[in-house]
Amino acid sequence: MDHTGADRFKTAILLLAVIGLVTGLALRVAGQDRLADLAWFAGVTPALVALVVEILRSIGRGEVGLDIVAALSMTAALTFGETLAAAVVAVMYSGGTFLESFAEGRARREMHALLSRVPRIATRHRNGGLEEVPLDALAPGDRLLIRQGDVVPVDGTVAADLAFLDTSALTGESLPVRLARGADAMSGSTNAGEAFDLVATHRAAESTYAGIVRLVEQAQRSKAPMSRLADRWSLGFLAVTLTIATAAWWATGDPIRAVAVLVVATPCPLILAVPVALVAGLSRAAHFGVLIKGAGPLETMARIRTLILDKTGTLTDGRPQIVSIDSHDGVGEAEILRLAAALDQASKHPVAQAIVAAAKARGFALPVPSEVAEIPGEGVVGRVDGRTVIVGGEGFVAKRVGRQSGDHPAMAAGSVLVAVAIDGRLAGHLVMSDPLREGAGAMLDGLRREGIARILLATGDRANVAEHVTEGLGLDGLRAGLTPDQKVLLVLTERKNGPVMMVGDGVNDAPALAAADVGVAMGARGAAASAEAADVVLLVDRIDRLGPGIEIARRSRRIAVESVVAGIGLSVLGMVAAAFGYLTPVQGALLQEVIDVAVILNALRALRINPAEATTAGALSPASAT
């Protein structure tokens, strides 16, 4: 039965129970006691039958839950003539399950909103005109028109001078993001400005938004570990309930005392508060750009003690930037950058792409290179504007211009030196580095405030590079030169200190992400393998979202535990009072109804969690700087 069918069934059961209760009360007031009992009996029967069927199904799955207490209380009340109490319990139980369903639906609202935004068609340029095509027909390289208010259907690059995109549904970013020509646009964003053209870079099924939708659907199908733990606790609670009820009956000889005890214990907040609080936490985390793949990872995320970070693309930006340009033989810095970038248009190497991006950012018009030959991992040779240009490592270029390579005075640990030769002479050097993400230190301090005891760096890079980049961050450990299997070993070793979270973005991080108690992938630019292996995906290329995600997980779990402890405590007190005769079955049923409503409303507080780190995270946003 789907969600809609199940909700309708629960609504029908509740209506029948309410009609039976109200009709019986009206007949009792009219002095028709026998007919009142029949009305209450009729109202209880559908709820009791549905409950028994659900209990049998649970037993068939090897699960024993607290629904048994509800069935016993209704059966006992009918058996001993307490039909009014049975009717109240029926309304209480069916109302509780209905309220739980309603609350979970409320908590999933943001996720449903995410799913409902999936566009079905796109507007594509073709032969000088426009055509409406289904998303499956789109291919990389297609030029699309994104009208004002349209949802971007696939990942692509902006083919206009300026575009304003609302990414709030994906990242929680309240202000539109300003994108220049050539910038990456994420599918699922909404065009908040004028219409612009977009060049598709991925197929619809491979785009960011499609992946997010799949992860959301997976998250909605999950079951929380605390819920499973509640099922185990249910046996103990059931034993306590039956012991108190039996003792009250044996000590007083009055079976109504036992009925009152059973009624007060039904249904237990364990089966209501936990899933509501955790599903609400999932919804709230998604609002801040942290997609958690289910209540299980969320509950584990709340207990993390050790954090292991990859360096490139995670703690650092992952995109080398030009620090300085050194000129030789009187060649201007601008000319060195322009010619190097023009030639590097033919290369897909990250350093080459960074040089091209830097030239475009300065407004240079880049001519198309010719006669290009690339030696992978070393450099590129070709012609630009009739001149022979060589771009690559110091040794690669020096060998081709007849010079000896040597140490560059501007080099520091973590830097990359790119040599540029023009017409057989060394023209200059581009000094590049992969900078630490802005605000990384503040982000790590915030994680420590959230209870992270150990923060380690795990990288495949050289030790001197890693030490230079992370200087002053106060890490508890640094492991350099690691292979993928060594990262896995580090994760397993650190488990002795408590649950471990691993954060990474590359294919080489995927094994460690899968081995960690909670794996976190950088979803915006990270590898698909990492996103699949991870339990949590950051929907934007911002590590600072990790703090709000952990805070939401911890506060959601705390709210769930608070609800359970308060609900169970009040239920036990109510059972003791009923055992001593201070509560009648009807009064006990009403008391438990109040308890159940209170714990569900308390669990819904998770929807209003506002992470303390969120304001800081917003200040670190690249969008906020534009």
Tab-separated table of C-alpha atoms in Angstrom, residues 103-275:
chain	number	residue	atom	x	y	z
A	103	ALA	CA	3.742	14.583	11.151
A	104	GLU	CA	6.021	12.504	8.936
A	105	GLY	CA	4.292	13.957	5.883
A	106	ARG	CA	4.931	17.427	7.249
A	107	ALA	CA	8.583	16.557	7.808
A	108	ARG	CA	8.961	15.224	4.272
A	109	ARG	CA	7.430	18.332	2.724
A	110	GLU	CA	10.745	19.899	1.716
A	111	MET	CA	11.884	16.614	0.170
A	112	HIS	CA	8.612	16.259	-1.733
A	113	ALA	CA	9.049	19.853	-2.908
A	114	LEU	CA	12.469	18.865	-4.186
A	115	LEU	CA	11.031	15.913	-6.113
A	116	SER	CA	8.111	17.874	-7.539
A	117	ARG	CA	10.489	20.413	-9.093
A	118	VAL	CA	11.878	17.903	-11.577
A	119	PRO	CA	11.308	19.460	-15.021
A	120	ARG	CA	9.819	17.237	-17.732
A	121	ILE	CA	10.807	19.130	-20.880
A	122	ALA	CA	13.457	21.593	-21.985
A	123	THR	CA	13.656	24.301	-24.667
A	124	ARG	CA	16.498	23.578	-27.093
A	125	HIS	CA	17.996	25.683	-29.876
A	126	ARG	CA	17.871	23.802	-33.190
A	127	ASN	CA	18.376	25.066	-36.766
A	128	GLY	CA	17.863	28.703	-35.872
A	129	GLY	CA	14.678	28.020	-33.889
A	130	LEU	CA	13.489	26.634	-30.575
A	131	GLU	CA	11.941	23.235	-29.871
A	132	GLU	CA	10.429	21.614	-26.798
A	133	VAL	CA	12.068	18.246	-26.110
A	134	PRO	CA	11.846	15.697	-23.275
A	135	LEU	CA	14.784	15.625	-20.895
A	136	ASP	CA	15.893	12.191	-22.086
A	137	ALA	CA	16.557	13.669	-25.547
A	138	LEU	CA	19.167	16.133	-24.278
A	139	ALA	CA	22.852	15.462	-24.917
A	140	PRO	CA	26.067	17.212	-23.870
A	141	GLY	CA	26.687	20.196	-26.125
A	142	ASP	CA	22.999	21.041	-26.630
A	143	ARG	CA	22.244	24.759	-26.277
A	144	LEU	CA	19.173	25.362	-24.112
A	145	LEU	CA	17.063	28.419	-23.402
A	146	ILE	CA	16.378	28.890	-19.685
A	147	ARG	CA	13.484	31.301	-19.270
A	148	GLN	CA	12.826	33.346	-16.169
A	149	GLY	CA	11.343	31.044	-13.529
A	150	ASP	CA	12.472	27.861	-15.300
A	151	VAL	CA	14.205	25.092	-13.366
A	152	VAL	CA	17.589	24.278	-14.922
A	153	PRO	CA	17.005	20.776	-16.368
A	154	VAL	CA	20.614	19.533	-16.686
A	155	ASP	CA	24.071	20.500	-15.509
A	156	GLY	CA	25.704	22.949	-17.909
A	157	THR	CA	27.705	26.110	-18.430
A	158	VAL	CA	26.276	29.606	-18.756
A	159	ALA	CA	26.412	30.865	-22.362
A	160	ALA	CA	25.405	34.435	-21.520
A	161	ASP	CA	27.241	37.360	-19.970
A	162	LEU	CA	25.296	37.042	-16.730
A	163	ALA	CA	22.799	34.716	-15.052
A	164	PHE	CA	21.091	34.814	-11.661
A	165	LEU	CA	20.137	31.430	-10.214
A	166	ASP	CA	18.080	30.693	-7.110
A	167	THR	CA	19.695	27.627	-5.500
A	168	SER	CA	17.712	27.786	-2.244
A	169	ALA	CA	15.862	24.521	-2.899
A	170	LEU	CA	19.196	22.717	-3.166
A	171	THR	CA	21.535	24.570	-0.849
A	172	GLY	CA	19.472	26.784	1.459
A	173	GLU	CA	21.288	29.838	0.052
A	174	SER	CA	18.769	32.651	0.484
A	175	LEU	CA	20.197	35.033	-2.144
A	176	PRO	CA	20.405	34.307	-5.886
A	177	VAL	CA	23.846	33.289	-7.121
A	178	ARG	CA	25.450	35.513	-9.775
A	179	LEU	CA	27.101	33.475	-12.539
A	180	ALA	CA	29.273	34.834	-15.346
A	181	ARG	CA	29.752	33.374	-18.808
A	182	GLY	CA	31.337	29.931	-18.655
A	183	ALA	CA	30.361	29.315	-15.028
A	184	ASP	CA	28.873	25.965	-14.051
A	185	ALA	CA	25.104	25.937	-13.443
A	186	MET	CA	23.653	23.128	-11.320
A	187	SER	CA	20.491	21.385	-12.421
A	188	GLY	CA	17.593	21.995	-10.052
A	189	SER	CA	18.397	25.693	-9.683
A	190	THR	CA	15.733	28.219	-10.684
A	191	ASN	CA	16.392	31.119	-13.058
A	192	ALA	CA	15.793	34.215	-10.921
A	193	GLY	CA	16.850	36.695	-13.603
A	194	GLU	CA	16.468	37.272	-17.302
A	195	ALA	CA	16.398	34.398	-19.786
A	196	PHE	CA	19.800	32.998	-20.699
A	197	ASP	CA	21.334	30.211	-22.752
A	198	LEU	CA	22.885	27.140	-21.194
A	199	VAL	CA	25.215	24.622	-22.861
A	200	ALA	CA	24.531	21.150	-21.454
A	201	THR	CA	27.534	19.286	-20.055
A	202	HIS	CA	25.719	16.162	-18.842
A	203	ARG	CA	22.711	14.098	-19.775
A	204	ALA	CA	19.649	14.510	-17.565
A	205	ALA	CA	20.112	11.137	-15.846
A	206	GLU	CA	23.738	12.013	-15.036
A	207	SER	CA	23.089	15.529	-13.764
A	208	THR	CA	23.294	16.738	-10.188
A	209	TYR	CA	19.555	17.086	-9.727
A	210	ALA	CA	18.773	13.552	-10.928
A	211	GLY	CA	21.325	12.205	-8.467
A	212	ILE	CA	19.795	14.263	-5.659
A	213	VAL	CA	16.333	12.925	-6.445
A	214	ARG	CA	17.604	9.338	-6.317
A	215	LEU	CA	19.288	9.976	-2.982
A	216	VAL	CA	16.156	11.607	-1.551
A	217	GLU	CA	14.023	8.640	-2.567
A	218	GLN	CA	16.533	6.314	-0.933
A	219	ALA	CA	16.493	8.425	2.235
A	220	GLN	CA	12.701	8.308	2.437
A	221	ARG	CA	12.722	4.496	2.351
A	222	SER	CA	15.119	4.164	5.286
A	223	LYS	CA	14.325	3.082	8.825
A	224	ALA	CA	16.103	4.657	11.785
A	225	PRO	CA	18.379	2.576	14.044
A	226	MET	CA	16.684	4.212	17.016
A	227	SER	CA	13.388	2.900	15.696
A	228	ARG	CA	14.838	-0.595	15.566
A	229	LEU	CA	16.249	-0.051	19.047
A	230	ALA	CA	12.772	1.032	20.148
A	231	ASP	CA	11.446	-2.292	18.851
A	232	ARG	CA	13.926	-4.077	21.121
A	233	TRP	CA	13.016	-1.873	24.058
A	234	SER	CA	9.382	-2.698	23.443
A	235	LEU	CA	9.854	-6.198	24.880
A	236	GLY	CA	11.097	-4.770	28.162
A	237	PHE	CA	8.334	-2.189	28.297
A	238	LEU	CA	5.746	-4.857	27.502
A	239	ALA	CA	7.103	-6.993	30.356
A	240	VAL	CA	6.932	-4.052	32.796
A	241	THR	CA	3.382	-3.240	31.688
A	242	LEU	CA	2.131	-6.816	32.117
A	243	THR	CA	3.906	-7.128	35.477
A	244	ILE	CA	2.282	-3.975	36.878
A	245	ALA	CA	-1.148	-4.934	35.473
A	246	THR	CA	-0.951	-8.483	36.843
A	247	ALA	CA	0.290	-7.294	40.232
A	248	ALA	CA	-2.529	-4.747	40.494
A	249	TRP	CA	-5.146	-7.419	39.639
A	250	TRP	CA	-3.608	-10.002	41.999
A	251	ALA	CA	-3.248	-7.565	44.916
A	252	THR	CA	-6.769	-6.099	44.653
A	253	GLY	CA	-8.739	-8.806	42.902
A	254	ASP	CA	-10.111	-6.079	40.642
A	255	PRO	CA	-9.506	-6.724	36.921
A	256	ILE	CA	-10.440	-3.101	36.140
A	257	ARG	CA	-7.143	-2.022	37.755
A	258	ALA	CA	-5.281	-4.164	35.197
A	259	VAL	CA	-7.370	-2.695	32.377
A	260	ALA	CA	-6.511	0.843	33.549
A	261	VAL	CA	-2.792	-0.001	33.618
A	262	LEU	CA	-2.909	-1.426	30.072
A	263	VAL	CA	-4.811	1.589	28.816
A	264	VAL	CA	-2.279	4.065	30.238
A	265	ALA	CA	0.556	2.189	28.515
A	266	THR	CA	-0.976	2.439	25.038
A	267	PRO	CA	0.590	3.326	22.629
A	268	CYS	CA	4.133	4.021	23.729
A	269	PRO	CA	5.831	7.227	22.523
A	270	LEU	CA	8.784	5.094	21.415
A	271	ILE	CA	6.967	4.199	18.196
A	272	LEU	CA	5.826	7.754	17.524
A	273	ALA	CA	8.504	10.267	18.521
A	274	VAL	CA	11.668	8.675	17.128
A	275	PRO	CA	10.734	8.432	13.428
